[in-house]
Amino acid sequence: MPDNITGNFTNAINKENTTILVSLNVDSSKYSEDLEELRQLAISDKLIILAEIKSKRHKPNPATYAGKGKVEEIARILRQTGAQLVIFNNNLSSAQQRNLRIYLNCRVIDRTSLILDIFAQRAKSHEGKLQVELAQLQYLATHLVRGWTHLERQKGGIGLRGPGETQLETDRRLLGKRVKLLKEKLIKLQSRRNIQRRTRKRANVISVSIIGYTNVGKSTLFNSLTRTNAYAANKLFATLDATTRKLYIPGHGPLVISDTVGFIRELPHTLIAAFKATLEETVQSDVLLHVVDASSPNREEQIEEVNKVLQEIGADTVPQILILNKIDLTNESQGTSGYRRNEYGRIELIRLSAKTGEGLDFIKLALAEVIKQSKPQWCKILPQIKTLDDGCTITN
């Protein structure tokens, strides 16, 4: 077996959901991290990894991305393992996918397709399902070859084509109609969200969003703070549908806190566009709790990737508090929780373990200070109040 191939070939044939991972390094400085994420994505999609094929290329092959020799190698490993799927850790064009599928005689998908499939499985809410379907169709629109007339189920395809219209043109037209319908439905749901936000703003309720890379413990932190049972698991994209709860900070008042979908390196733009309504909760927040896995060797890169997405959606100006989570998994001694203030005296970093509860009080302290800092603004719109219990005084 070549050195660049790893895997378990025992009893491989006839297994369901079996796959081969193909990772081609084309001038990537984060090749190892990308491959490990691909493994975790495949596991999250309940796939059985039978082999990993690794290689380096100066530039992609226009026809098959991988070179002829590497494609032949993939075909040989497919015959040996009986795997049903090949996943490329690279974005493939529609022509490359088609050519590989014909040559290898099996399904071939890329990283984006894998992420979309995971999202499709995890979406539970009506809005989440609409957003995932929109992202899938927008992806298909750029990879459309043939065979998508099943999108039109009422008319059965008879009499659909106009004079001279080809099968591909019909598919594109039907896909476009479905995309338009989904966008209209999401706009209506977005309007409802906007009404809810305006209501909270009028009531001067602080809005907080928990953000961060996927699988860093956001949902565990959310459950610990709100004492709820939002789904949390040690896998990528365990949370897909945004969850919002009211949280009361004793002595300071209520706020609204939201658990949001995790980010990942090279998050597909179709997903960012489709989840615009959900991500707007982040944009409209008063403060972001940016959760980071303190035990991860790649945490600095993960912070950078999250900030890139925040900039893309227009949330890069929202104040952040960096939360170094999972200190219980670090090599440091116990009792390492704590917080750090910036030059303005505001808490900017907190170390804690959402799982054990160590350091959670520092989160509540930071949120209490956020509420307190916002109260002078309330005083301006409540001139009938002379004094507030936090020392905010009105002078006429």
mmCIF file of C-alpha atoms in Angstrom:
data_model
loop_
_atom_site.group_PDB
_atom_site.id
_atom_site.type_symbol
_atom_site.label_atom_id
_atom_site.label_comp_id
_atom_site.label_asym_id
_atom_site.label_seq_id
_atom_site.Cartn_x
_atom_site.Cartn_y
_atom_site.Cartn_z
ATOM 1 C CA MET A 1 0.000 0.000 0.000
ATOM 2 C CA PRO A 2 1.440 3.429 -0.881
ATOM 3 C CA ASP A 3 2.557 5.690 1.997
ATOM 4 C CA ASN A 4 0.017 8.366 1.098
ATOM 5 C CA ILE A 5 -2.942 6.003 1.626
ATOM 6 C CA THR A 6 -4.308 5.072 5.031
ATOM 7 C CA GLY A 7 -7.428 3.236 6.034
ATOM 8 C CA ASN A 8 -9.079 0.087 7.316
ATOM 9 C CA PHE A 9 -9.873 -2.332 4.517
ATOM 10 C CA THR A 10 -11.234 -5.122 6.745
ATOM 11 C CA ASN A 11 -14.787 -6.132 5.838
ATOM 12 C CA ALA A 12 -15.043 -3.011 3.689
ATOM 13 C CA ILE A 13 -17.136 -4.430 0.863
ATOM 14 C CA ASN A 14 -20.921 -4.098 1.117
ATOM 15 C CA LYS A 15 -20.770 -1.594 3.975
ATOM 16 C CA GLU A 16 -23.209 1.289 3.679
ATOM 17 C CA ASN A 17 -22.111 4.921 3.807
ATOM 18 C CA THR A 18 -18.506 4.063 3.049
ATOM 19 C CA THR A 19 -16.208 6.696 1.613
ATOM 20 C CA ILE A 20 -12.699 7.502 0.445
ATOM 21 C CA LEU A 21 -11.245 10.914 1.278
ATOM 22 C CA VAL A 22 -9.055 12.603 -1.320
ATOM 23 C CA SER A 23 -7.010 15.601 -0.215
ATOM 24 C CA LEU A 24 -4.821 17.343 -2.780
ATOM 25 C CA ASN A 25 -2.555 20.064 -1.463
ATOM 26 C CA VAL A 26 -2.440 22.959 -3.917
ATOM 27 C CA ASP A 27 -0.206 25.535 -2.201
ATOM 28 C CA SER A 28 -2.140 25.370 1.096
ATOM 29 C CA SER A 29 -0.349 26.347 4.307
ATOM 30 C CA LYS A 30 -3.127 24.707 6.377
ATOM 31 C CA TYR A 31 -3.171 21.354 4.630
ATOM 32 C CA SER A 32 -3.074 19.189 7.778
ATOM 33 C CA GLU A 33 -5.818 21.201 9.481
ATOM 34 C CA ASP A 34 -7.982 21.055 6.342
ATOM 35 C CA LEU A 35 -7.617 17.266 6.149
ATOM 36 C CA GLU A 36 -8.478 16.794 9.830
ATOM 37 C CA GLU A 37 -11.593 18.933 9.378
ATOM 38 C CA LEU A 38 -12.592 16.837 6.373
ATOM 39 C CA ARG A 39 -12.315 13.718 8.549
ATOM 40 C CA GLN A 40 -14.498 15.301 11.232
ATOM 41 C CA LEU A 41 -17.038 16.446 8.639
ATOM 42 C CA ALA A 42 -17.268 12.919 7.216
ATOM 43 C CA ILE A 43 -17.730 11.459 10.705
ATOM 44 C CA SER A 44 -20.396 14.067 11.455
ATOM 45 C CA ASP A 45 -22.182 12.938 8.291
ATOM 46 C CA LYS A 46 -22.190 9.358 9.656
ATOM 47 C CA LEU A 47 -19.787 8.126 6.990
ATOM 48 C CA ILE A 48 -17.303 5.274 7.365
ATOM 49 C CA ILE A 49 -13.860 6.329 6.137
ATOM 50 C CA LEU A 50 -12.123 3.407 4.439
ATOM 51 C CA ALA A 51 -9.110 5.219 3.013
ATOM 52 C CA GLU A 52 -7.402 8.582 2.693
ATOM 53 C CA ILE A 53 -5.523 9.486 -0.459
ATOM 54 C CA LYS A 54 -3.114 12.403 -0.173
ATOM 55 C CA SER A 55 -1.068 14.203 -2.774
ATOM 56 C CA LYS A 56 0.463 17.530 -3.786
ATOM 57 C CA ARG A 57 -0.190 19.430 -7.000
ATOM 58 C CA HIS A 58 1.127 22.698 -8.359
ATOM 59 C CA LYS A 59 -2.228 23.428 -9.986
ATOM 60 C CA PRO A 60 -5.528 21.554 -10.501
ATOM 61 C CA ASN A 61 -6.168 19.495 -13.619
ATOM 62 C CA PRO A 62 -8.952 21.316 -15.540
ATOM 63 C CA ALA A 63 -10.729 18.041 -16.386
ATOM 64 C CA THR A 64 -10.510 16.004 -13.173
ATOM 65 C CA TYR A 65 -8.708 18.270 -10.628
ATOM 66 C CA ALA A 66 -6.384 15.327 -9.809
ATOM 67 C CA GLY A 67 -3.894 14.117 -12.381
ATOM 68 C CA LYS A 68 -4.427 11.028 -14.518
ATOM 69 C CA GLY A 69 -2.203 8.846 -12.352
ATOM 70 C CA LYS A 70 -3.929 9.920 -9.151
ATOM 71 C CA VAL A 71 -7.385 9.258 -10.645
ATOM 72 C CA GLU A 72 -6.240 5.755 -11.607
ATOM 73 C CA GLU A 73 -4.985 5.280 -8.058
ATOM 74 C CA ILE A 74 -8.367 6.356 -6.648
ATOM 75 C CA ALA A 75 -10.104 3.885 -8.982
ATOM 76 C CA ARG A 76 -7.838 1.082 -7.775
ATOM 77 C CA ILE A 77 -8.536 1.843 -4.110
ATOM 78 C CA LEU A 78 -12.271 1.948 -4.881
ATOM 79 C CA ARG A 79 -12.077 -1.559 -6.315
ATOM 80 C CA GLN A 80 -10.137 -2.777 -3.274
ATOM 81 C CA THR A 81 -12.459 -1.289 -0.669
ATOM 82 C CA GLY A 82 -15.838 -1.306 -2.382
ATOM 83 C CA ALA A 83 -16.444 2.255 -1.129
ATOM 84 C CA GLN A 84 -19.599 3.941 -2.424
ATOM 85 C CA LEU A 85 -18.467 7.566 -2.296
ATOM 86 C CA VAL A 86 -15.390 9.700 -2.998
ATOM 87 C CA ILE A 87 -15.053 13.051 -1.219
ATOM 88 C CA PHE A 88 -12.557 15.643 -2.442
ATOM 89 C CA ASN A 89 -11.239 18.140 0.081
ATOM 90 C CA ASN A 90 -11.303 20.693 -2.736
ATOM 91 C CA ASN A 91 -14.035 22.596 -4.526
ATOM 92 C CA LEU A 92 -14.786 20.830 -7.822
ATOM 93 C CA SER A 93 -16.401 22.346 -10.894
ATOM 94 C CA SER A 94 -19.442 20.688 -12.456
ATOM 95 C CA ALA A 95 -17.285 19.370 -15.333
ATOM 96 C CA GLN A 96 -14.698 17.924 -12.938
ATOM 97 C CA GLN A 97 -17.390 16.197 -10.875
ATOM 98 C CA ARG A 98 -19.009 14.764 -13.990
ATOM 99 C CA ASN A 99 -15.723 13.501 -15.437
ATOM 100 C CA LEU A 100 -14.661 11.919 -12.151
ATOM 101 C CA ARG A 101 -18.066 10.306 -11.673
ATOM 102 C CA ILE A 102 -17.903 8.755 -15.158
ATOM 103 C CA TYR A 103 -14.320 7.517 -14.794
ATOM 104 C CA LEU A 104 -14.666 6.207 -11.217
ATOM 105 C CA ASN A 105 -18.229 4.931 -11.708
ATOM 106 C CA CYS A 106 -19.353 6.138 -8.271
ATOM 107 C CA ARG A 107 -20.634 9.272 -6.559
ATOM 108 C CA VAL A 108 -18.093 12.079 -6.267
ATOM 109 C CA ILE A 109 -18.673 15.166 -4.124
ATOM 110 C CA ASP A 110 -16.549 18.002 -2.789
ATOM 111 C CA ARG A 111 -16.186 19.674 0.621
ATOM 112 C CA THR A 112 -19.041 22.114 -0.003
ATOM 113 C CA SER A 113 -21.449 19.299 -0.917
ATOM 114 C CA LEU A 114 -20.506 17.469 2.272
ATOM 115 C CA ILE A 115 -21.201 20.518 4.441
ATOM 116 C CA LEU A 116 -24.534 21.077 2.713
ATOM 117 C CA ASP A 117 -25.499 17.451 3.348
ATOM 118 C CA ILE A 118 -24.710 17.793 7.058
ATOM 119 C CA PHE A 119 -26.797 20.950 7.237
ATOM 120 C CA ALA A 120 -29.689 19.168 5.508
ATOM 121 C CA GLN A 121 -29.635 16.445 8.164
ATOM 122 C CA ARG A 122 -29.407 18.841 11.129
ATOM 123 C CA ALA A 123 -32.051 21.397 10.120
ATOM 124 C CA LYS A 124 -35.093 20.976 12.358
ATOM 125 C CA SER A 125 -37.013 24.248 12.238
ATOM 126 C CA HIS A 126 -39.116 25.347 9.269
ATOM 127 C CA GLU A 127 -36.820 28.296 8.607
ATOM 128 C CA GLY A 128 -33.706 26.148 8.921
ATOM 129 C CA LYS A 129 -35.008 23.676 6.348
ATOM 130 C CA LEU A 130 -35.875 26.488 3.932
ATOM 131 C CA GLN A 131 -32.410 28.013 4.310
ATOM 132 C CA VAL A 132 -30.653 24.691 3.725
ATOM 133 C CA GLU A 133 -32.762 23.920 0.647
ATOM 134 C CA LEU A 134 -32.014 27.378 -0.753
ATOM 135 C CA ALA A 135 -28.275 26.854 -0.206
ATOM 136 C CA GLN A 136 -28.442 23.452 -1.885
ATOM 137 C CA LEU A 137 -30.298 24.790 -4.921
ATOM 138 C CA GLN A 138 -27.944 27.747 -5.271
ATOM 139 C CA TYR A 139 -25.042 25.289 -5.227
ATOM 140 C CA LEU A 140 -26.772 23.049 -7.784
ATOM 141 C CA ALA A 141 -27.364 26.043 -10.032
ATOM 142 C CA THR A 142 -23.613 26.248 -10.578
ATOM 143 C CA HIS A 143 -23.222 22.475 -10.965
ATOM 144 C CA LEU A 144 -26.320 21.705 -13.007
ATOM 145 C CA VAL A 145 -25.815 19.115 -15.717
ATOM 146 C CA ARG A 146 -29.116 17.328 -16.114
ATOM 147 C CA GLY A 147 -31.897 15.528 -14.317
ATOM 148 C CA TRP A 148 -33.413 18.090 -11.926
ATOM 149 C CA THR A 149 -36.962 18.204 -13.352
ATOM 150 C CA HIS A 150 -38.144 16.424 -10.196
ATOM 151 C CA LEU A 151 -38.265 19.917 -8.676
ATOM 152 C CA GLU A 152 -41.562 20.396 -10.535
ATOM 153 C CA ARG A 153 -43.795 17.693 -9.050
ATOM 154 C CA GLN A 154 -47.259 19.040 -9.869
ATOM 155 C CA LYS A 155 -46.979 19.166 -13.647
ATOM 156 C CA GLY A 156 -44.981 15.998 -14.096
ATOM 157 C CA GLY A 157 -42.777 17.503 -16.822
ATOM 158 C CA ILE A 158 -45.306 17.022 -19.662
ATOM 159 C CA GLY A 159 -45.752 20.159 -21.723
ATOM 160 C CA LEU A 160 -43.253 22.134 -19.686
ATOM 161 C CA ARG A 161 -40.791 22.916 -22.439
ATOM 162 C CA GLY A 162 -41.268 25.735 -24.845
ATOM 163 C CA PRO A 163 -40.215 25.647 -28.508
ATOM 164 C CA GLY A 164 -36.590 24.595 -28.788
ATOM 165 C CA GLU A 165 -36.055 24.432 -25.024
ATOM 166 C CA THR A 166 -33.489 21.820 -24.005
ATOM 167 C CA GLN A 167 -33.622 19.570 -20.960
ATOM 168 C CA LEU A 168 -30.923 21.630 -19.243
ATOM 169 C CA GLU A 169 -32.786 24.884 -19.877
ATOM 170 C CA THR A 170 -35.945 23.365 -18.425
ATOM 171 C CA ASP A 171 -34.086 22.244 -15.331
ATOM 172 C CA ARG A 172 -32.568 25.688 -14.842
ATOM 173 C CA ARG A 173 -35.944 27.359 -15.224
ATOM 174 C CA LEU A 174 -37.606 25.043 -12.695
ATOM 175 C CA LEU A 175 -34.712 25.451 -10.292
ATOM 176 C CA GLY A 176 -34.939 29.228 -10.638
ATOM 177 C CA LYS A 177 -38.657 29.151 -9.831
ATOM 178 C CA ARG A 178 -38.027 27.153 -6.661
ATOM 179 C CA VAL A 179 -35.182 29.454 -5.564
ATOM 180 C CA LYS A 180 -37.446 32.491 -6.036
ATOM 181 C CA LEU A 181 -40.205 30.861 -3.963
ATOM 182 C CA LEU A 182 -37.805 29.987 -1.135
ATOM 183 C CA LYS A 183 -36.390 33.512 -1.046
ATOM 184 C CA GLU A 184 -39.912 34.955 -0.790
ATOM 185 C CA LYS A 185 -40.723 32.667 2.146
ATOM 186 C CA LEU A 186 -37.481 33.566 3.913
ATOM 187 C CA ILE A 187 -38.123 37.282 3.422
ATOM 188 C CA LYS A 188 -41.460 36.871 5.260
ATOM 189 C CA LEU A 189 -39.732 35.054 8.112
ATOM 190 C CA GLN A 190 -37.058 37.741 8.170
ATOM 191 C CA SER A 191 -39.766 40.399 8.530
ATOM 192 C CA ARG A 192 -41.066 38.600 11.613
ATOM 193 C CA ARG A 193 -37.577 38.547 13.085
ATOM 194 C CA ASN A 194 -37.223 42.275 12.443
ATOM 195 C CA ILE A 195 -40.487 42.946 14.270
ATOM 196 C CA GLN A 196 -39.265 40.925 17.250
ATOM 197 C CA ARG A 197 -35.965 42.840 17.267
ATOM 198 C CA ARG A 198 -37.730 46.220 17.152
ATOM 199 C CA THR A 199 -39.913 45.127 20.055
ATOM 200 C CA ARG A 200 -36.832 44.234 22.093
ATOM 201 C CA LYS A 201 -35.165 47.520 21.174
ATOM 202 C CA ARG A 202 -38.217 49.500 22.306
ATOM 203 C CA ALA A 203 -38.140 47.589 25.580
ATOM 204 C CA ASN A 204 -34.404 48.329 25.892
ATOM 205 C CA VAL A 205 -33.564 44.636 26.199
ATOM 206 C CA ILE A 206 -29.905 43.832 25.578
ATOM 207 C CA SER A 207 -29.272 41.250 22.827
ATOM 208 C CA VAL A 208 -26.312 38.851 23.129
ATOM 209 C CA SER A 209 -25.201 36.247 20.556
ATOM 210 C CA ILE A 210 -22.914 33.291 21.226
ATOM 211 C CA ILE A 211 -20.693 32.817 18.177
ATOM 212 C CA GLY A 212 -17.574 30.861 17.305
ATOM 213 C CA TYR A 213 -16.018 28.081 15.292
ATOM 214 C CA THR A 214 -17.954 24.844 15.035
ATOM 215 C CA ASN A 215 -17.629 22.363 17.944
ATOM 216 C CA VAL A 216 -16.064 24.789 20.451
ATOM 217 C CA GLY A 217 -18.810 24.422 23.087
ATOM 218 C CA LYS A 218 -21.253 27.206 22.203
ATOM 219 C CA SER A 219 -24.384 25.156 22.927
ATOM 220 C CA THR A 220 -22.901 23.809 26.163
ATOM 221 C CA LEU A 221 -22.279 27.392 27.299
ATOM 222 C CA PHE A 222 -25.784 28.398 26.201
ATOM 223 C CA ASN A 223 -27.333 25.541 28.206
ATOM 224 C CA SER A 224 -25.243 26.348 31.270
ATOM 225 C CA LEU A 225 -26.296 30.006 31.242
ATOM 226 C CA THR A 226 -29.983 29.530 30.439
ATOM 227 C CA ARG A 227 -30.500 26.125 32.134
ATOM 228 C CA THR A 228 -32.077 24.721 28.995
ATOM 229 C CA ASN A 229 -31.420 21.569 26.991
ATOM 230 C CA ALA A 230 -30.491 22.814 23.532
ATOM 231 C CA TYR A 231 -28.849 20.019 21.556
ATOM 232 C CA ALA A 232 -25.111 19.828 22.188
ATOM 233 C CA ALA A 233 -22.725 17.149 20.947
ATOM 234 C CA ASN A 234 -19.040 16.647 20.263
ATOM 235 C CA LYS A 235 -19.329 16.894 16.481
ATOM 236 C CA LEU A 236 -19.230 19.552 13.796
ATOM 237 C CA PHE A 237 -22.404 21.589 13.236
ATOM 238 C CA ALA A 238 -24.326 20.000 16.119
ATOM 239 C CA THR A 239 -26.321 23.246 16.244
ATOM 240 C CA LEU A 240 -27.921 24.553 13.083
ATOM 241 C CA ASP A 241 -31.146 26.279 14.097
ATOM 242 C CA ALA A 242 -30.602 29.439 16.130
ATOM 243 C CA THR A 243 -32.088 29.261 19.635
ATOM 244 C CA THR A 244 -32.999 32.371 21.632
ATOM 245 C CA ARG A 245 -33.828 32.545 25.353
ATOM 246 C CA LYS A 246 -34.323 35.255 27.957
ATOM 247 C CA LEU A 247 -31.651 35.395 30.650
ATOM 248 C CA TYR A 248 -32.085 37.349 33.889
ATOM 249 C CA ILE A 249 -28.990 38.784 35.541
ATOM 250 C CA PRO A 250 -29.792 39.253 39.266
ATOM 251 C CA GLY A 251 -29.712 42.876 40.325
ATOM 252 C CA HIS A 252 -29.389 44.151 36.762
ATOM 253 C CA GLY A 253 -32.288 42.889 34.658
ATOM 254 C CA PRO A 254 -33.104 40.690 31.682
ATOM 255 C CA LEU A 255 -31.382 40.219 28.353
ATOM 256 C CA VAL A 256 -31.901 38.012 25.297
ATOM 257 C CA ILE A 257 -29.192 35.501 24.430
ATOM 258 C CA SER A 258 -28.948 33.467 21.198
ATOM 259 C CA ASP A 259 -27.045 30.295 20.316
ATOM 260 C CA THR A 260 -25.990 30.479 16.660
ATOM 261 C CA VAL A 261 -24.647 28.150 13.976
ATOM 262 C CA GLY A 262 -20.910 27.524 14.095
ATOM 263 C CA PHE A 263 -18.485 28.743 11.459
ATOM 264 C CA ILE A 264 -15.818 26.756 9.652
ATOM 265 C CA ARG A 265 -12.889 27.398 7.349
ATOM 266 C CA GLU A 266 -14.029 28.165 3.794
ATOM 267 C CA LEU A 267 -17.700 28.213 4.776
ATOM 268 C CA PRO A 268 -19.632 28.006 1.483
ATOM 269 C CA HIS A 269 -20.878 31.412 0.335
ATOM 270 C CA THR A 270 -24.209 29.830 -0.592
ATOM 271 C CA LEU A 271 -24.685 28.979 3.071
ATOM 272 C CA ILE A 272 -23.784 32.468 4.228
ATOM 273 C CA ALA A 273 -26.274 33.939 1.765
ATOM 274 C CA ALA A 274 -29.033 31.456 2.622
ATOM 275 C CA PHE A 275 -28.588 31.937 6.370
ATOM 276 C CA LYS A 276 -28.639 35.718 6.122
ATOM 277 C CA ALA A 277 -31.842 35.994 8.178
ATOM 278 C CA THR A 278 -30.381 33.882 10.986
ATOM 279 C CA LEU A 279 -26.999 35.593 10.885
ATOM 280 C CA GLU A 280 -28.679 38.993 11.133
ATOM 281 C CA GLU A 281 -29.343 38.106 14.775
ATOM 282 C CA THR A 282 -25.575 38.369 15.156
ATOM 283 C CA VAL A 283 -25.372 41.669 13.270
ATOM 284 C CA GLN A 284 -28.090 43.247 15.443
ATOM 285 C CA SER A 285 -26.586 42.075 18.756
ATOM 286 C CA ASP A 286 -25.289 44.491 21.373
ATOM 287 C CA VAL A 287 -22.388 42.196 22.240
ATOM 288 C CA LEU A 288 -20.936 38.909 20.923
ATOM 289 C CA LEU A 289 -19.604 36.118 23.126
ATOM 290 C CA HIS A 290 -16.909 34.714 20.836
ATOM 291 C CA VAL A 291 -16.307 31.174 22.118
ATOM 292 C CA VAL A 292 -12.939 29.556 21.403
ATOM 293 C CA ASP A 293 -11.668 26.048 22.177
ATOM 294 C CA ALA A 294 -8.754 26.816 24.508
ATOM 295 C CA SER A 295 -7.408 23.272 24.054
ATOM 296 C CA SER A 296 -7.203 23.498 20.259
ATOM 297 C CA PRO A 297 -3.735 24.046 18.741
ATOM 298 C CA ASN A 298 -5.450 25.901 15.872
ATOM 299 C CA ARG A 299 -7.433 28.355 17.979
ATOM 300 C CA GLU A 300 -5.736 31.451 16.564
ATOM 301 C CA GLU A 301 -6.586 30.381 13.006
ATOM 302 C CA GLN A 302 -10.155 29.602 14.081
ATOM 303 C CA ILE A 303 -10.554 33.064 15.621
ATOM 304 C CA GLU A 304 -9.319 34.565 12.353
ATOM 305 C CA GLU A 305 -11.802 32.531 10.292
ATOM 306 C CA VAL A 306 -14.749 33.562 12.493
ATOM 307 C CA ASN A 307 -13.752 37.219 12.231
ATOM 308 C CA LYS A 308 -13.619 36.884 8.434
ATOM 309 C CA VAL A 309 -17.229 35.686 8.339
ATOM 310 C CA LEU A 310 -18.286 38.431 10.761
ATOM 311 C CA GLN A 311 -16.751 40.986 8.430
ATOM 312 C CA GLU A 312 -18.542 39.434 5.471
ATOM 313 C CA ILE A 313 -21.967 39.694 7.140
ATOM 314 C CA GLY A 314 -21.306 43.172 8.551
ATOM 315 C CA ALA A 315 -20.966 42.163 12.215
ATOM 316 C CA ASP A 316 -17.277 43.000 12.628
ATOM 317 C CA THR A 317 -18.100 46.271 14.453
ATOM 318 C CA VAL A 318 -20.194 44.568 17.164
ATOM 319 C CA PRO A 319 -18.275 44.482 20.504
ATOM 320 C CA GLN A 320 -16.831 41.054 21.346
ATOM 321 C CA ILE A 321 -15.886 39.274 24.545
ATOM 322 C CA LEU A 322 -13.473 36.420 23.852
ATOM 323 C CA ILE A 323 -14.438 33.246 25.760
ATOM 324 C CA LEU A 324 -11.620 30.693 26.115
ATOM 325 C CA ASN A 325 -13.682 27.565 26.770
ATOM 326 C CA LYS A 326 -12.656 23.981 27.661
ATOM 327 C CA ILE A 327 -9.920 24.974 30.114
ATOM 328 C CA ASP A 328 -10.599 21.602 31.751
ATOM 329 C CA LEU A 329 -8.990 19.985 28.689
ATOM 330 C CA THR A 330 -5.816 22.066 28.771
ATOM 331 C CA ASN A 331 -2.556 20.984 30.392
ATOM 332 C CA GLU A 332 -2.664 23.854 32.838
ATOM 333 C CA SER A 333 -3.422 23.367 36.521
ATOM 334 C CA GLN A 334 -6.922 23.676 37.968
ATOM 335 C CA GLY A 335 -8.253 27.084 38.922
ATOM 336 C CA THR A 336 -7.103 28.789 35.727
ATOM 337 C CA SER A 337 -10.456 30.501 35.122
ATOM 338 C CA GLY A 338 -10.503 34.268 35.236
ATOM 339 C CA TYR A 339 -10.931 37.358 33.118
ATOM 340 C CA ARG A 340 -8.955 40.234 31.655
ATOM 341 C CA ARG A 341 -9.974 43.848 31.144
ATOM 342 C CA ASN A 342 -8.893 46.160 28.332
ATOM 343 C CA GLU A 343 -7.506 49.671 28.644
ATOM 344 C CA TYR A 344 -11.039 51.030 28.993
ATOM 345 C CA GLY A 345 -11.782 48.837 32.005
ATOM 346 C CA ARG A 346 -14.153 46.513 30.151
ATOM 347 C CA ILE A 347 -13.920 42.727 30.283
ATOM 348 C CA GLU A 348 -12.469 41.513 26.977
ATOM 349 C CA LEU A 349 -11.448 37.905 27.723
ATOM 350 C CA ILE A 350 -12.787 35.168 30.003
ATOM 351 C CA ARG A 351 -11.335 31.728 30.697
ATOM 352 C CA LEU A 352 -13.846 29.052 31.719
ATOM 353 C CA SER A 353 -15.202 25.547 31.311
ATOM 354 C CA ALA A 354 -18.830 25.495 30.226
ATOM 355 C CA LYS A 355 -18.895 21.752 30.931
ATOM 356 C CA THR A 356 -17.758 21.907 34.568
ATOM 357 C CA GLY A 357 -19.171 25.362 35.309
ATOM 358 C CA GLU A 358 -15.830 26.809 36.361
ATOM 359 C CA GLY A 359 -15.694 30.512 35.491
ATOM 360 C CA LEU A 360 -19.368 30.911 34.452
ATOM 361 C CA ASP A 361 -19.807 33.634 37.071
ATOM 362 C CA PHE A 362 -17.385 35.796 35.087
ATOM 363 C CA ILE A 363 -19.753 35.614 32.086
ATOM 364 C CA LYS A 364 -22.603 36.872 34.272
ATOM 365 C CA LEU A 365 -20.341 39.626 35.612
ATOM 366 C CA ALA A 366 -19.481 40.736 32.085
ATOM 367 C CA LEU A 367 -23.143 40.691 31.012
ATOM 368 C CA ALA A 368 -24.115 42.647 34.131
ATOM 369 C CA GLU A 369 -21.573 45.302 33.167
ATOM 370 C CA VAL A 370 -22.980 45.400 29.624
ATOM 371 C CA ILE A 371 -26.458 46.061 31.016
ATOM 372 C CA LYS A 372 -25.087 48.676 33.410
ATOM 373 C CA GLN A 373 -23.174 50.467 30.644
ATOM 374 C CA SER A 374 -26.348 50.703 28.577
ATOM 375 C CA LYS A 375 -28.424 52.323 31.325
ATOM 376 C CA PRO A 376 -27.152 55.885 30.800
ATOM 377 C CA GLN A 377 -28.734 55.662 27.332
ATOM 378 C CA TRP A 378 -32.050 54.710 28.936
ATOM 379 C CA CYS A 379 -31.838 57.743 31.183
ATOM 380 C CA LYS A 380 -31.864 60.016 28.112
ATOM 381 C CA ILE A 381 -35.239 58.686 26.982
ATOM 382 C CA LEU A 382 -36.789 58.514 30.461
ATOM 383 C CA PRO A 383 -36.583 62.135 31.735
ATOM 384 C CA GLN A 384 -39.354 61.512 34.255
ATOM 385 C CA ILE A 385 -37.006 59.273 36.243
ATOM 386 C CA LYS A 386 -34.708 61.248 38.525
ATOM 387 C CA THR A 387 -32.427 58.495 39.818
ATOM 388 C CA LEU A 388 -31.752 54.876 38.893
ATOM 389 C CA ASP A 389 -30.476 52.277 41.336
ATOM 390 C CA ASP A 390 -27.123 52.072 39.531
ATOM 391 C CA GLY A 391 -26.331 55.714 40.124
ATOM 392 C CA CYS A 392 -27.519 57.168 36.823
ATOM 393 C CA THR A 393 -28.821 60.627 37.718
ATOM 394 C CA ILE A 394 -30.909 63.021 35.614
ATOM 395 C CA THR A 395 -30.099 66.697 35.834
ATOM 396 C CA ASN A 396 -32.623 69.184 34.478
#
